PDB file of C-alpha atoms in Angstrom:
ATOM      1  CA  MET A  27     -95.251 -32.882 148.602  1.00  0.00           C
ATOM      2  CA  ARG A  28     -96.102 -30.111 146.803  1.00  0.00           C
ATOM      3  CA  THR A  29     -99.346 -27.901 146.751  1.00  0.00           C
ATOM      4  CA  ILE A  30    -102.218 -29.257 144.566  1.00  0.00           C
ATOM      5  CA  SER A  31    -105.144 -27.031 144.141  1.00  0.00           C
ATOM      6  CA  ASP A  32    -107.616 -27.534 141.248  1.00  0.00           C
ATOM      7  CA  LEU A  33    -107.176 -27.990 137.393  1.00  0.00           C
ATOM      8  CA  GLN A  34    -105.237 -25.083 136.476  1.00  0.00           C
ATOM      9  CA  GLY A  35    -102.535 -25.381 139.102  1.00  0.00           C
ATOM     10  CA  THR A  36     -99.119 -25.623 138.125  1.00  0.00           C
ATOM     11  CA  PHE A  37     -95.511 -27.110 139.366  1.00  0.00           C
ATOM     12  CA  GLU A  38     -92.527 -24.781 138.842  1.00  0.00           C
ATOM     13  CA  LEU A  39     -89.961 -25.570 136.754  1.00  0.00           C
ATOM     14  CA  SER A  40     -86.399 -24.644 137.435  1.00  0.00           C
ATOM     15  CA  ASN A  41     -86.051 -21.667 135.192  1.00  0.00           C
ATOM     16  CA  GLY A  42     -89.150 -20.116 137.059  1.00  0.00           C
ATOM     17  CA  VAL A  43     -91.524 -21.381 134.025  1.00  0.00           C
ATOM     18  CA  LYS A  44     -94.939 -22.367 135.459  1.00  0.00           C
ATOM     19  CA  MET A  45     -95.909 -25.867 134.143  1.00  0.00           C
ATOM     20  CA  PRO A  46     -99.860 -26.689 134.144  1.00  0.00           C
ATOM     21  CA  TYR A  47     -99.568 -30.278 136.644  1.00  0.00           C
ATOM     22  CA  PHE A  48    -102.875 -31.142 134.463  1.00  0.00           C
ATOM     23  CA  GLY A  49    -103.149 -31.944 130.945  1.00  0.00           C
ATOM     24  CA  LEU A  50    -104.615 -34.038 127.946  1.00  0.00           C
ATOM     25  CA  GLY A  51    -102.246 -35.865 126.153  1.00  0.00           C
ATOM     26  CA  VAL A  52    -103.362 -35.871 122.484  1.00  0.00           C
ATOM     27  CA  TYR A  53    -101.051 -39.614 121.482  1.00  0.00           C
ATOM     28  CA  LEU A  54    -103.377 -41.830 118.745  1.00  0.00           C
ATOM     29  CA  SER A  55    -105.996 -38.967 118.322  1.00  0.00           C
ATOM     30  CA  GLN A  56    -107.003 -38.456 114.714  1.00  0.00           C
ATOM     31  CA  ASP A  57    -105.980 -35.541 113.008  1.00  0.00           C
ATOM     32  CA  GLY A  58    -109.633 -33.380 112.453  1.00  0.00           C
ATOM     33  CA  ASN A  59    -112.198 -33.448 114.500  1.00  0.00           C
ATOM     34  CA  GLU A  60    -111.246 -35.813 116.863  1.00  0.00           C
ATOM     35  CA  VAL A  61    -108.563 -34.492 118.318  1.00  0.00           C
ATOM     36  CA  THR A  62    -109.887 -30.808 117.630  1.00  0.00           C
ATOM     37  CA  ASN A  63    -113.169 -31.544 119.491  1.00  0.00           C
ATOM     38  CA  ALA A  64    -110.633 -33.050 122.288  1.00  0.00           C
ATOM     39  CA  VAL A  65    -108.496 -30.129 122.656  1.00  0.00           C
ATOM     40  CA  LYS A  66    -111.316 -27.655 122.720  1.00  0.00           C
ATOM     41  CA  ASP A  67    -113.026 -29.446 125.230  1.00  0.00           C
ATOM     42  CA  ALA A  68    -110.415 -29.943 127.464  1.00  0.00           C
ATOM     43  CA  LEU A  69    -109.752 -26.635 127.189  1.00  0.00           C
ATOM     44  CA  ASN A  70    -113.486 -25.172 127.821  1.00  0.00           C
ATOM     45  CA  HIS A  71    -113.445 -27.746 130.894  1.00  0.00           C
ATOM     46  CA  GLY A  72    -110.345 -25.970 132.232  1.00  0.00           C
ATOM     47  CA  TYR A  73    -107.444 -27.625 131.218  1.00  0.00           C
ATOM     48  CA  ARG A  74    -104.986 -25.445 130.257  1.00  0.00           C
ATOM     49  CA  HIS A  75    -101.721 -28.137 129.005  1.00  0.00           C
ATOM     50  CA  ILE A  76    -102.104 -29.874 125.631  1.00  0.00           C
ATOM     51  CA  ASP A  77     -99.040 -32.682 125.074  1.00  0.00           C
ATOM     52  CA  THR A  78     -98.286 -33.632 121.443  1.00  0.00           C
ATOM     53  CA  ALA A  79     -95.733 -34.399 119.222  1.00  0.00           C
ATOM     54  CA  SER A  80     -94.741 -34.488 115.385  1.00  0.00           C
ATOM     55  CA  ILE A  81     -94.807 -38.745 115.198  1.00  0.00           C
ATOM     56  CA  TYR A  82     -98.498 -37.993 116.701  1.00  0.00           C
ATOM     57  CA  ASP A  83     -99.449 -36.445 112.897  1.00  0.00           C
ATOM     58  CA  ASN A  84    -102.052 -34.208 114.479  1.00  0.00           C
ATOM     59  CA  GLU A  85    -100.479 -31.082 115.461  1.00  0.00           C
ATOM     60  CA  LYS A  86    -102.541 -29.184 112.736  1.00  0.00           C
ATOM     61  CA  GLY A  87    -106.002 -30.102 114.354  1.00  0.00           C
ATOM     62  CA  VAL A  88    -104.647 -29.248 118.281  1.00  0.00           C
ATOM     63  CA  GLY A  89    -103.789 -25.845 116.761  1.00  0.00           C
ATOM     64  CA  ASP A  90    -106.876 -26.022 115.723  1.00  0.00           C
ATOM     65  CA  GLY A  91    -108.859 -26.835 118.873  1.00  0.00           C
ATOM     66  CA  ILE A  92    -106.455 -24.148 120.663  1.00  0.00           C
ATOM     67  CA  ARG A  93    -108.039 -21.718 118.313  1.00  0.00           C
ATOM     68  CA  GLU A  94    -111.586 -22.939 118.660  1.00  0.00           C
ATOM     69  CA  SER A  95    -111.617 -22.965 122.190  1.00  0.00           C
ATOM     70  CA  ASN A  96    -112.726 -20.002 124.696  1.00  0.00           C
ATOM     71  CA  VAL A  97    -109.636 -19.872 126.168  1.00  0.00           C
ATOM     72  CA  ASP A  98    -106.694 -17.446 124.973  1.00  0.00           C
ATOM     73  CA  ARG A  99    -103.626 -18.910 123.379  1.00  0.00           C
ATOM     74  CA  LYS A 100    -100.893 -17.156 126.067  1.00  0.00           C
ATOM     75  CA  ASP A 101    -103.250 -19.193 129.128  1.00  0.00           C
ATOM     76  CA  VAL A 102    -102.863 -22.533 127.250  1.00  0.00           C
ATOM     77  CA  PHE A 103     -99.141 -24.367 127.588  1.00  0.00           C
ATOM     78  CA  VAL A 104     -98.219 -26.023 124.433  1.00  0.00           C
ATOM     79  CA  VAL A 105     -96.101 -28.976 124.489  1.00  0.00           C
ATOM     80  CA  SER A 106     -94.836 -30.922 121.190  1.00  0.00           C
ATOM     81  CA  LYS A 107     -91.266 -33.477 120.246  1.00  0.00           C
ATOM     82  CA  VAL A 108     -88.824 -34.051 118.122  1.00  0.00           C
ATOM     83  CA  TRP A 109     -88.984 -37.351 116.543  1.00  0.00           C
ATOM     84  CA  ASN A 110     -86.130 -39.468 115.852  1.00  0.00           C
ATOM     85  CA  ASN A 111     -86.164 -38.891 112.412  1.00  0.00           C
ATOM     86  CA  ASP A 112     -85.069 -35.600 112.821  1.00  0.00           C
ATOM     87  CA  GLN A 113     -82.969 -35.554 115.539  1.00  0.00           C
ATOM     88  CA  GLY A 114     -79.499 -33.576 114.733  1.00  0.00           C
ATOM     89  CA  TYR A 115     -78.933 -29.880 114.912  1.00  0.00           C
ATOM     90  CA  GLU A 116     -80.264 -28.516 111.682  1.00  0.00           C
ATOM     91  CA  SER A 117     -82.385 -30.831 111.705  1.00  0.00           C
ATOM     92  CA  THR A 118     -84.063 -30.422 114.685  1.00  0.00           C
ATOM     93  CA  LEU A 119     -84.766 -26.804 114.318  1.00  0.00           C
ATOM     94  CA  LYS A 120     -86.242 -27.325 111.167  1.00  0.00           C
ATOM     95  CA  ALA A 121     -88.538 -29.918 112.808  1.00  0.00           C
ATOM     96  CA  PHE A 122     -89.453 -27.182 115.622  1.00  0.00           C
ATOM     97  CA  ASP A 123     -90.216 -24.247 112.639  1.00  0.00           C
ATOM     98  CA  ASP A 124     -92.398 -27.542 110.963  1.00  0.00           C
ATOM     99  CA  SER A 125     -94.250 -28.213 114.321  1.00  0.00           C
ATOM    100  CA  LEU A 126     -94.969 -24.714 114.700  1.00  0.00           C
ATOM    101  CA  GLU A 127     -96.433 -23.957 111.258  1.00  0.00           C
ATOM    102  CA  ARG A 128     -98.723 -27.430 111.933  1.00  0.00           C
ATOM    103  CA  LEU A 129     -99.820 -26.131 114.825  1.00  0.00           C
ATOM    104  CA  GLY A 130    -100.559 -22.240 113.864  1.00  0.00           C
ATOM    105  CA  LEU A 131     -98.831 -20.615 116.521  1.00  0.00           C
ATOM    106  CA  ASP A 132     -95.333 -18.628 117.445  1.00  0.00           C
ATOM    107  CA  TYR A 133     -93.783 -20.204 120.352  1.00  0.00           C
ATOM    108  CA  LEU A 134     -94.243 -23.687 122.288  1.00  0.00           C
ATOM    109  CA  ASP A 135     -94.110 -24.154 125.678  1.00  0.00           C
ATOM    110  CA  LEU A 136     -91.839 -26.822 126.215  1.00  0.00           C
ATOM    111  CA  TYR A 137     -90.580 -28.995 123.505  1.00  0.00           C
ATOM    112  CA  LEU A 138     -88.567 -32.467 123.835  1.00  0.00           C
ATOM    113  CA  ILE A 139     -86.693 -34.846 122.467  1.00  0.00           C
ATOM    114  CA  HIS A 140     -88.630 -37.690 122.118  1.00  0.00           C
ATOM    115  CA  TRP A 141     -86.060 -40.601 122.813  1.00  0.00           C
ATOM    116  CA  PRO A 142     -82.530 -40.500 123.347  1.00  0.00           C
ATOM    117  CA  LYS A 143     -80.386 -41.567 120.531  1.00  0.00           C
ATOM    118  CA  GLY A 144     -76.784 -41.392 121.766  1.00  0.00           C
ATOM    119  CA  GLU A 145     -74.445 -38.616 120.405  1.00  0.00           C
ATOM    120  CA  LYS A 146     -76.995 -37.305 117.963  1.00  0.00           C
ATOM    121  CA  SER A 147     -79.177 -36.424 120.993  1.00  0.00           C
ATOM    122  CA  LYS A 148     -76.176 -34.139 122.191  1.00  0.00           C
ATOM    123  CA  GLU A 149     -76.698 -32.194 118.552  1.00  0.00           C
ATOM    124  CA  THR A 150     -80.704 -32.297 118.896  1.00  0.00           C
ATOM    125  CA  TRP A 151     -79.985 -30.558 122.392  1.00  0.00           C
ATOM    126  CA  ARG A 152     -77.717 -27.601 121.495  1.00  0.00           C
ATOM    127  CA  ALA A 153     -80.682 -27.006 118.843  1.00  0.00           C
ATOM    128  CA  MET A 154     -83.093 -27.485 122.011  1.00  0.00           C
ATOM    129  CA  GLU A 155     -80.911 -24.535 124.284  1.00  0.00           C
ATOM    130  CA  ARG A 156     -80.456 -22.380 120.416  1.00  0.00           C
ATOM    131  CA  LEU A 157     -84.498 -22.574 120.625  1.00  0.00           C
ATOM    132  CA  TYR A 158     -84.717 -21.773 124.059  1.00  0.00           C
ATOM    133  CA  GLU A 159     -82.215 -18.867 124.223  1.00  0.00           C
ATOM    134  CA  GLU A 160     -83.693 -17.196 121.018  1.00  0.00           C
ATOM    135  CA  LYS A 161     -86.870 -17.153 123.134  1.00  0.00           C
ATOM    136  CA  LYS A 162     -88.960 -19.100 120.302  1.00  0.00           C
ATOM    137  CA  VAL A 163     -89.635 -21.820 123.322  1.00  0.00           C
ATOM    138  CA  ARG A 164     -90.595 -21.381 127.556  1.00  0.00           C
ATOM    139  CA  ALA A 165     -88.477 -24.543 128.275  1.00  0.00           C
ATOM    140  CA  ILE A 166     -87.096 -27.660 126.667  1.00  0.00           C
ATOM    141  CA  GLY A 167     -86.730 -31.253 128.081  1.00  0.00           C
ATOM    142  CA  VAL A 168     -86.450 -34.789 127.352  1.00  0.00           C
ATOM    143  CA  SER A 169     -88.470 -37.811 127.066  1.00  0.00           C
ATOM    144  CA  ASN A 170     -87.750 -41.458 127.553  1.00  0.00           C
ATOM    145  CA  PHE A 171     -84.348 -40.630 129.325  1.00  0.00           C
ATOM    146  CA  MET A 172     -83.229 -43.093 131.510  1.00  0.00           C
ATOM    147  CA  GLN A 173     -80.413 -41.967 134.299  1.00  0.00           C
ATOM    148  CA  HIS A 174     -77.501 -42.844 131.934  1.00  0.00           C
ATOM    149  CA  HIS A 175     -78.977 -41.488 129.220  1.00  0.00           C
ATOM    150  CA  LEU A 176     -79.325 -38.383 131.175  1.00  0.00           C
ATOM    151  CA  GLU A 177     -75.865 -38.018 132.303  1.00  0.00           C
ATOM    152  CA  ASP A 178     -74.519 -38.061 129.064  1.00  0.00           C
ATOM    153  CA  LEU A 179     -76.102 -35.574 127.491  1.00  0.00           C
ATOM    154  CA  LEU A 180     -75.180 -33.459 130.475  1.00  0.00           C
ATOM    155  CA  THR A 181     -71.520 -34.016 129.725  1.00  0.00           C
ATOM    156  CA  SER A 182     -72.274 -31.301 126.893  1.00  0.00           C
ATOM    157  CA  ALA A 183     -75.242 -29.751 127.834  1.00  0.00           C
ATOM    158  CA  ASN A 184     -75.264 -25.871 128.648  1.00  0.00           C
ATOM    159  CA  ILE A 185     -78.996 -25.954 129.729  1.00  0.00           C
ATOM    160  CA  VAL A 186     -80.095 -28.819 132.231  1.00  0.00           C
ATOM    161  CA  PRO A 187     -83.022 -30.366 130.531  1.00  0.00           C
ATOM    162  CA  MET A 188     -86.441 -28.995 132.477  1.00  0.00           C
ATOM    163  CA  VAL A 189     -88.415 -32.148 132.279  1.00  0.00           C
ATOM    164  CA  ASN A 190     -88.269 -35.569 131.958  1.00  0.00           C
ATOM    165  CA  GLN A 191     -91.833 -37.225 130.474  1.00  0.00           C
ATOM    166  CA  MET A 192     -91.127 -40.957 131.165  1.00  0.00           C
ATOM    167  CA  GLU A 193     -93.623 -44.009 131.434  1.00  0.00           C
ATOM    168  CA  PHE A 194     -94.890 -44.147 135.013  1.00  0.00           C
ATOM    169  CA  HIS A 195     -97.527 -45.738 136.526  1.00  0.00           C
ATOM    170  CA  PRO A 196     -97.969 -48.154 139.414  1.00  0.00           C
ATOM    171  CA  TYR A 197     -96.212 -51.432 137.580  1.00  0.00           C
ATOM    172  CA  LEU A 198     -93.398 -48.735 136.846  1.00  0.00           C
ATOM    173  CA  VAL A 199     -92.390 -46.043 139.189  1.00  0.00           C
ATOM    174  CA  GLN A 200     -88.529 -45.671 138.874  1.00  0.00           C
ATOM    175  CA  GLN A 201     -88.548 -44.146 142.016  1.00  0.00           C
ATOM    176  CA  LYS A 202     -84.660 -43.838 141.737  1.00  0.00           C
ATOM    177  CA  LEU A 203     -84.806 -41.966 138.335  1.00  0.00           C
ATOM    178  CA  ILE A 204     -87.440 -39.756 140.023  1.00  0.00           C
ATOM    179  CA  ASP A 205     -85.410 -39.107 142.543  1.00  0.00           C
ATOM    180  CA  PHE A 206     -82.064 -38.496 140.164  1.00  0.00           C
ATOM    181  CA  CYS A 207     -84.467 -36.009 138.157  1.00  0.00           C
ATOM    182  CA  HIS A 208     -85.265 -34.281 141.649  1.00  0.00           C
ATOM    183  CA  THR A 209     -81.650 -33.941 142.736  1.00  0.00           C
ATOM    184  CA  LYS A 210     -80.750 -32.157 138.949  1.00  0.00           C
ATOM    185  CA  GLY A 211     -83.802 -30.122 138.955  1.00  0.00           C
ATOM    186  CA  ILE A 212     -85.397 -32.069 136.264  1.00  0.00           C
ATOM    187  CA  GLN A 213     -89.330 -31.788 136.697  1.00  0.00           C
ATOM    188  CA  TYR A 214     -90.670 -35.848 135.824  1.00  0.00           C
ATOM    189  CA  GLU A 215     -93.817 -36.171 134.123  1.00  0.00           C
ATOM    190  CA  ALA A 216     -95.910 -39.150 133.158  1.00  0.00           C
ATOM    191  CA  TRP A 217     -97.456 -40.806 130.340  1.00  0.00           C
ATOM    192  CA  SER A 218     -99.290 -43.927 129.734  1.00  0.00           C
ATOM    193  CA  PRO A 219    -100.707 -43.495 133.310  1.00  0.00           C
ATOM    194  CA  MET A 220    -103.124 -46.081 132.717  1.00  0.00           C
ATOM    195  CA  MET A 221    -101.136 -48.851 131.624  1.00  0.00           C
ATOM    196  CA  GLN A 222    -102.466 -48.756 128.242  1.00  0.00           C
ATOM    197  CA  GLY A 223    -105.619 -49.545 129.875  1.00  0.00           C
ATOM    198  CA  ASN A 224    -104.135 -52.560 131.995  1.00  0.00           C
ATOM    199  CA  ILE A 225    -104.406 -50.376 135.334  1.00  0.00           C
ATOM    200  CA  PHE A 226    -108.342 -50.935 135.484  1.00  0.00           C
ATOM    201  CA  ASP A 227    -107.501 -55.309 135.932  1.00  0.00           C
ATOM    202  CA  LEU A 228    -105.496 -53.884 139.330  1.00  0.00           C
ATOM    203  CA  PRO A 229    -107.517 -55.053 142.119  1.00  0.00           C
ATOM    204  CA  GLN A 230    -105.682 -53.005 144.788  1.00  0.00           C
ATOM    205  CA  LEU A 231    -106.903 -50.213 142.757  1.00  0.00           C
ATOM    206  CA  LYS A 232    -110.247 -51.218 142.364  1.00  0.00           C
ATOM    207  CA  GLU A 233    -110.611 -51.881 146.588  1.00  0.00           C
ATOM    208  CA  LEU A 234    -109.003 -47.492 146.623  1.00  0.00           C
ATOM    209  CA  ALA A 235    -111.498 -46.663 144.271  1.00  0.00           C
ATOM    210  CA  ASN A 236    -114.331 -48.213 146.308  1.00  0.00           C
ATOM    211  CA  LYS A 237    -112.804 -46.901 149.713  1.00  0.00           C
ATOM    212  CA  TYR A 238    -112.897 -43.052 148.099  1.00  0.00           C
ATOM    213  CA  GLY A 239    -115.685 -43.340 146.174  1.00  0.00           C
ATOM    214  CA  LYS A 240    -113.785 -42.661 142.551  1.00  0.00           C
ATOM    215  CA  THR A 241    -113.111 -44.439 139.564  1.00  0.00           C
ATOM    216  CA  VAL A 242    -109.400 -46.390 139.326  1.00  0.00           C
ATOM    217  CA  ALA A 243    -108.406 -43.883 137.246  1.00  0.00           C
ATOM    218  CA  GLN A 244    -108.840 -41.242 139.025  1.00  0.00           C
ATOM    219  CA  ILE A 245    -106.954 -42.598 141.759  1.00  0.00           C
ATOM    220  CA  VAL A 246    -104.355 -42.792 139.569  1.00  0.00           C
ATOM    221  CA  LEU A 247    -104.344 -39.284 138.261  1.00  0.00           C
ATOM    222  CA  ARG A 248    -104.206 -38.056 141.874  1.00  0.00           C
ATOM    223  CA  TRP A 249    -101.181 -40.580 142.837  1.00  0.00           C
ATOM    224  CA  ASP A 250     -99.225 -39.365 140.005  1.00  0.00           C
ATOM    225  CA  LEU A 251     -99.857 -35.664 141.756  1.00  0.00           C
ATOM    226  CA  GLN A 252     -99.301 -37.183 145.041  1.00  0.00           C
ATOM    227  CA  LYS A 253     -95.974 -38.311 144.285  1.00  0.00           C
ATOM    228  CA  GLY A 254     -95.051 -34.567 142.243  1.00  0.00           C
ATOM    229  CA  VAL A 255     -95.386 -35.823 138.851  1.00  0.00           C
ATOM    230  CA  ILE A 256     -97.008 -33.978 135.902  1.00  0.00           C
ATOM    231  CA  THR A 257     -99.457 -36.262 134.204  1.00  0.00           C
ATOM    232  CA  ILE A 258    -101.570 -35.575 130.563  1.00  0.00           C
ATOM    233  CA  PRO A 259    -104.106 -38.848 130.719  1.00  0.00           C
ATOM    234  CA  LYS A 260    -105.393 -39.274 126.892  1.00  0.00           C
ATOM    235  CA  SER A 261    -108.829 -39.990 125.657  1.00  0.00           C
ATOM    236  CA  SER A 262    -110.490 -38.362 123.221  1.00  0.00           C
ATOM    237  CA  LYS A 263    -114.211 -38.672 124.859  1.00  0.00           C
ATOM    238  CA  LYS A 264    -115.595 -35.537 126.120  1.00  0.00           C
ATOM    239  CA  GLU A 265    -117.240 -37.375 129.635  1.00  0.00           C
ATOM    240  CA  ARG A 266    -113.138 -39.384 129.782  1.00  0.00           C
ATOM    241  CA  ILE A 267    -111.938 -35.999 129.712  1.00  0.00           C
ATOM    242  CA  VAL A 268    -114.239 -34.096 132.075  1.00  0.00           C
ATOM    243  CA  SER A 269    -113.923 -37.883 134.148  1.00  0.00           C
ATOM    244  CA  ASN A 270    -110.160 -37.566 134.512  1.00  0.00           C
ATOM    245  CA  ALA A 271    -110.217 -34.088 135.747  1.00  0.00           C
ATOM    246  CA  ASP A 272    -112.537 -34.545 138.585  1.00  0.00           C
ATOM    247  CA  ILE A 273    -109.495 -35.465 141.472  1.00  0.00           C
ATOM    248  CA  PHE A 274    -109.203 -32.911 143.294  1.00  0.00           C
ATOM    249  CA  ASP A 275    -111.805 -32.679 146.028  1.00  0.00           C
ATOM    250  CA  PHE A 276    -109.793 -35.572 147.648  1.00  0.00           C
ATOM    251  CA  GLU A 277    -106.311 -36.846 148.970  1.00  0.00           C
ATOM    252  CA  LEU A 278    -104.868 -40.502 149.310  1.00  0.00           C
ATOM    253  CA  SER A 279    -103.498 -40.660 152.540  1.00  0.00           C
ATOM    254  CA  GLU A 280     -99.698 -41.367 152.765  1.00  0.00           C
ATOM    255  CA  THR A 281    -100.284 -45.381 153.607  1.00  0.00           C
ATOM    256  CA  ASP A 282    -102.004 -45.843 150.082  1.00  0.00           C
ATOM    257  CA  VAL A 283     -99.777 -44.171 148.393  1.00  0.00           C
ATOM    258  CA  GLN A 284     -96.873 -46.028 149.333  1.00  0.00           C
ATOM    259  CA  LEU A 285     -99.422 -49.152 148.637  1.00  0.00           C
ATOM    260  CA  MET A 286     -99.172 -48.076 145.007  1.00  0.00           C
ATOM    261  CA  ASP A 287     -95.712 -47.071 145.164  1.00  0.00           C
ATOM    262  CA  ASN A 288     -95.410 -50.889 146.526  1.00  0.00           C
ATOM    263  CA  LEU A 289     -97.204 -52.741 143.621  1.00  0.00           C
ATOM    264  CA  ASP A 290     -94.078 -51.457 141.474  1.00  0.00           C
ATOM    265  CA  ARG A 291     -92.747 -54.595 138.914  1.00  0.00           C
ATOM    266  CA  GLN A 292     -90.239 -52.286 136.499  1.00  0.00           C
ATOM    267  CA  GLN A 293     -92.906 -53.662 134.044  1.00  0.00           C
ATOM    268  CA  ARG A 294     -93.105 -51.460 130.950  1.00  0.00           C
ATOM    269  CA  PHE A 295     -95.759 -51.482 128.449  1.00  0.00           C
ATOM    270  CA  GLY A 296     -94.585 -49.127 126.228  1.00  0.00           C
ATOM    271  CA  PRO A 297     -90.942 -49.440 124.497  1.00  0.00           C
ATOM    272  CA  ASP A 298     -87.876 -50.022 126.579  1.00  0.00           C
ATOM    273  CA  PRO A 299     -85.922 -46.820 125.840  1.00  0.00           C
ATOM    274  CA  ASP A 300     -82.451 -48.750 125.848  1.00  0.00           C
ATOM    275  CA  ASN A 301     -84.035 -50.859 122.946  1.00  0.00           C
ATOM    276  CA  PHE A 302     -85.874 -48.437 120.809  1.00  0.00           C
ATOM    277  CA  ASP A 303     -84.983 -46.977 117.514  1.00  0.00           C
ATOM    278  CA  PHE A 304     -87.661 -46.503 115.408  1.00  0.00           C
TER     279      PHE A 304
END
């Protein structure tokens, strides 16, 4: 298990960049005051990792939140993603520039391909490699890539993706994919760690919450980190943002980590990467 220290702790990516292992996701947070205040509250509480995407339509508010916080830009790990309609070589380069403009930033810390799109993603990846080589982004990666998507991408890639952001929770562990990413030096990252709210209905997690004196959310987020998986729970409420981060004063036993692993049903609450082309 990697060292888990505090809210500003990091996992080191394959290129040496240190990525905070705990961040704020802003999916469905409305642009304007809602997302700006969420980002500002998170950063002022100690978060150092903010995850957005062009399709979220809130990059401007995210940038405003960073600027209005008490934290310097250089200390914030900012992530965005290229959407499906923008995939391709030239269109990815433009999409990246558009994201930077909306964010009001001059570089990103991590840029991801949001969903796999076969041959088109290979063109997209060439553009990502160019952005990385030109130092416009500190790290590049993918999201929602299964093993066969990764293997296909690697047939033409010069740079191995540094991150793979996947739906990950106790009902969808995908340990074989985690292990494959590990062998390739690809950092695994979780989206939807709360199973779109369904996590709170699991009796096993309620029992663990009572055992450790924590909330169900805190149990799941601690499990993520002990699995070596970066996690980005989303919330626009200050009290939830603060509560989610209160996971550094306890440790799940190996038995309880395995108990949660064993809940795996290969059940998705989000789209299937093999059948998604929105």
